[in-house]
Amino acid sequence: MALPETRKEFIDTIGADSVCVLLLATDSKDDFADRAVAFAPAGLFLKLKGQAPETFMRTFLGWCQEAKPLVEHLHGAIVACRHKLEDIRAVKLAFIRDAGLHLSPAARDAALSLMRALVVKPLDVPYPPKGEIISENSAIHGKWSQRF
């Protein structure tokens, strides 16, 4: 499917703007969206102006994928953005692994088997009784009684 001409022109305009290319390469979604939407033709502007920066970036990158060939420095900026996102993801995954938060199903089942399961049944009468306030001591009661 061919990319509509207005999108191709928009991509070429963004590729010609060195500030947009730099913002794209550094994954500055908010600043990139603010600057790039100003270059959008009227029909695209109405579609793009209300989008969240992440959505705008995904939409723009999707259009770039369809619009081959790209200006070389725009292609380089997209590659740099992708590498930056991959680096961020790698750091997050390393944290999850190092913190012990990513367990295999077998390890998770083993850890859960060591925990005691307690079953709590509801009280017949609510505690504290409705309309009553319970305080640990009179100092706390004096401090918080105005709020109740």
JSON list of C-alpha atoms in Angstrom, two decimals, residues 86-140:
[
{"chain": "A", "resi": 86, "resn": "GLU", "atom": "CA", "xyz": [16.37, -1.00, 23.73]},
{"chain": "A", "resi": 87, "resn": "ASP", "atom": "CA", "xyz": [18.97, 0.22, 26.25]},
{"chain": "A", "resi": 88, "resn": "ILE", "atom": "CA", "xyz": [16.24, 1.51, 28.58]},
{"chain": "A", "resi": 89, "resn": "ARG", "atom": "CA", "xyz": [14.43, -1.82, 28.30]},
{"chain": "A", "resi": 90, "resn": "ALA", "atom": "CA", "xyz": [17.64, -3.72, 29.04]},
{"chain": "A", "resi": 91, "resn": "VAL", "atom": "CA", "xyz": [18.21, -1.65, 32.19]},
{"chain": "A", "resi": 92, "resn": "LYS", "atom": "CA", "xyz": [14.64, -2.33, 33.36]},
{"chain": "A", "resi": 93, "resn": "LEU", "atom": "CA", "xyz": [14.98, -6.07, 32.69]},
{"chain": "A", "resi": 94, "resn": "ALA", "atom": "CA", "xyz": [18.35, -6.17, 34.50]},
{"chain": "A", "resi": 95, "resn": "PHE", "atom": "CA", "xyz": [16.78, -4.46, 37.53]},
{"chain": "A", "resi": 96, "resn": "ILE", "atom": "CA", "xyz": [13.89, -6.93, 37.55]},
{"chain": "A", "resi": 97, "resn": "ARG", "atom": "CA", "xyz": [16.32, -9.85, 37.29]},
{"chain": "A", "resi": 98, "resn": "ASP", "atom": "CA", "xyz": [18.77, -8.48, 39.91]},
{"chain": "A", "resi": 99, "resn": "ALA", "atom": "CA", "xyz": [15.97, -7.66, 42.35]},
{"chain": "A", "resi": 100, "resn": "GLY", "atom": "CA", "xyz": [14.70, -11.21, 42.06]},
{"chain": "A", "resi": 101, "resn": "LEU", "atom": "CA", "xyz": [11.36, -10.10, 40.68]},
{"chain": "A", "resi": 102, "resn": "HIS", "atom": "CA", "xyz": [11.47, -12.27, 37.56]},
{"chain": "A", "resi": 103, "resn": "LEU", "atom": "CA", "xyz": [11.02, -15.84, 38.70]},
{"chain": "A", "resi": 104, "resn": "SER", "atom": "CA", "xyz": [10.51, -18.86, 36.54]},
{"chain": "A", "resi": 105, "resn": "PRO", "atom": "CA", "xyz": [7.19, -20.62, 37.13]},
{"chain": "A", "resi": 106, "resn": "ALA", "atom": "CA", "xyz": [8.99, -23.38, 39.05]},
{"chain": "A", "resi": 107, "resn": "ALA", "atom": "CA", "xyz": [10.88, -20.90, 41.26]},
{"chain": "A", "resi": 108, "resn": "ARG", "atom": "CA", "xyz": [7.69, -18.92, 41.88]},
{"chain": "A", "resi": 109, "resn": "ASP", "atom": "CA", "xyz": [5.81, -22.08, 42.89]},
{"chain": "A", "resi": 110, "resn": "ALA", "atom": "CA", "xyz": [8.67, -23.08, 45.20]},
{"chain": "A", "resi": 111, "resn": "ALA", "atom": "CA", "xyz": [8.69, -19.64, 46.87]},
{"chain": "A", "resi": 112, "resn": "LEU", "atom": "CA", "xyz": [4.92, -19.65, 47.29]},
{"chain": "A", "resi": 113, "resn": "SER", "atom": "CA", "xyz": [4.98, -23.15, 48.78]},
{"chain": "A", "resi": 114, "resn": "LEU", "atom": "CA", "xyz": [7.13, -21.82, 51.65]},
{"chain": "A", "resi": 115, "resn": "MET", "atom": "CA", "xyz": [4.52, -19.23, 52.61]},
{"chain": "A", "resi": 116, "resn": "ARG", "atom": "CA", "xyz": [1.76, -20.03, 55.02]},
{"chain": "A", "resi": 117, "resn": "ALA", "atom": "CA", "xyz": [-1.75, -19.38, 53.79]},
{"chain": "A", "resi": 118, "resn": "LEU", "atom": "CA", "xyz": [-4.06, -17.88, 56.38]},
{"chain": "A", "resi": 119, "resn": "VAL", "atom": "CA", "xyz": [-7.80, -17.84, 55.97]},
{"chain": "A", "resi": 120, "resn": "VAL", "atom": "CA", "xyz": [-9.53, -14.96, 57.69]},
{"chain": "A", "resi": 121, "resn": "LYS", "atom": "CA", "xyz": [-13.24, -15.11, 58.25]},
{"chain": "A", "resi": 122, "resn": "PRO", "atom": "CA", "xyz": [-15.31, -11.95, 58.57]},
{"chain": "A", "resi": 123, "resn": "LEU", "atom": "CA", "xyz": [-16.42, -10.85, 62.04]},
{"chain": "A", "resi": 124, "resn": "ASP", "atom": "CA", "xyz": [-20.05, -11.20, 62.99]},
{"chain": "A", "resi": 125, "resn": "VAL", "atom": "CA", "xyz": [-20.04, -7.61, 64.33]},
{"chain": "A", "resi": 126, "resn": "PRO", "atom": "CA", "xyz": [-18.00, -4.84, 62.69]},
{"chain": "A", "resi": 127, "resn": "TYR", "atom": "CA", "xyz": [-14.97, -3.58, 64.61]},
{"chain": "A", "resi": 128, "resn": "PRO", "atom": "CA", "xyz": [-14.78, -0.83, 65.61]},
{"chain": "A", "resi": 129, "resn": "PRO", "atom": "CA", "xyz": [-18.53, -0.43, 65.97]},
{"chain": "A", "resi": 130, "resn": "LYS", "atom": "CA", "xyz": [-20.04, 2.03, 63.49]},
{"chain": "A", "resi": 131, "resn": "GLY", "atom": "CA", "xyz": [-19.80, 5.60, 64.72]},
{"chain": "A", "resi": 132, "resn": "GLU", "atom": "CA", "xyz": [-17.02, 4.79, 67.21]},
{"chain": "A", "resi": 133, "resn": "ILE", "atom": "CA", "xyz": [-13.37, 5.86, 67.05]},
{"chain": "A", "resi": 134, "resn": "ILE", "atom": "CA", "xyz": [-10.54, 3.81, 68.52]},
{"chain": "A", "resi": 135, "resn": "SER", "atom": "CA", "xyz": [-7.26, 5.49, 69.52]},
{"chain": "A", "resi": 136, "resn": "GLU", "atom": "CA", "xyz": [-4.07, 4.02, 70.94]},
{"chain": "A", "resi": 137, "resn": "ASN", "atom": "CA", "xyz": [-3.88, 6.68, 73.64]},
{"chain": "A", "resi": 138, "resn": "SER", "atom": "CA", "xyz": [-5.39, 10.01, 74.68]},
{"chain": "A", "resi": 139, "resn": "ALA", "atom": "CA", "xyz": [-2.63, 12.07, 73.01]},
{"chain": "A", "resi": 140, "resn": "ILE", "atom": "CA", "xyz": [-3.42, 10.55, 69.61]}
]
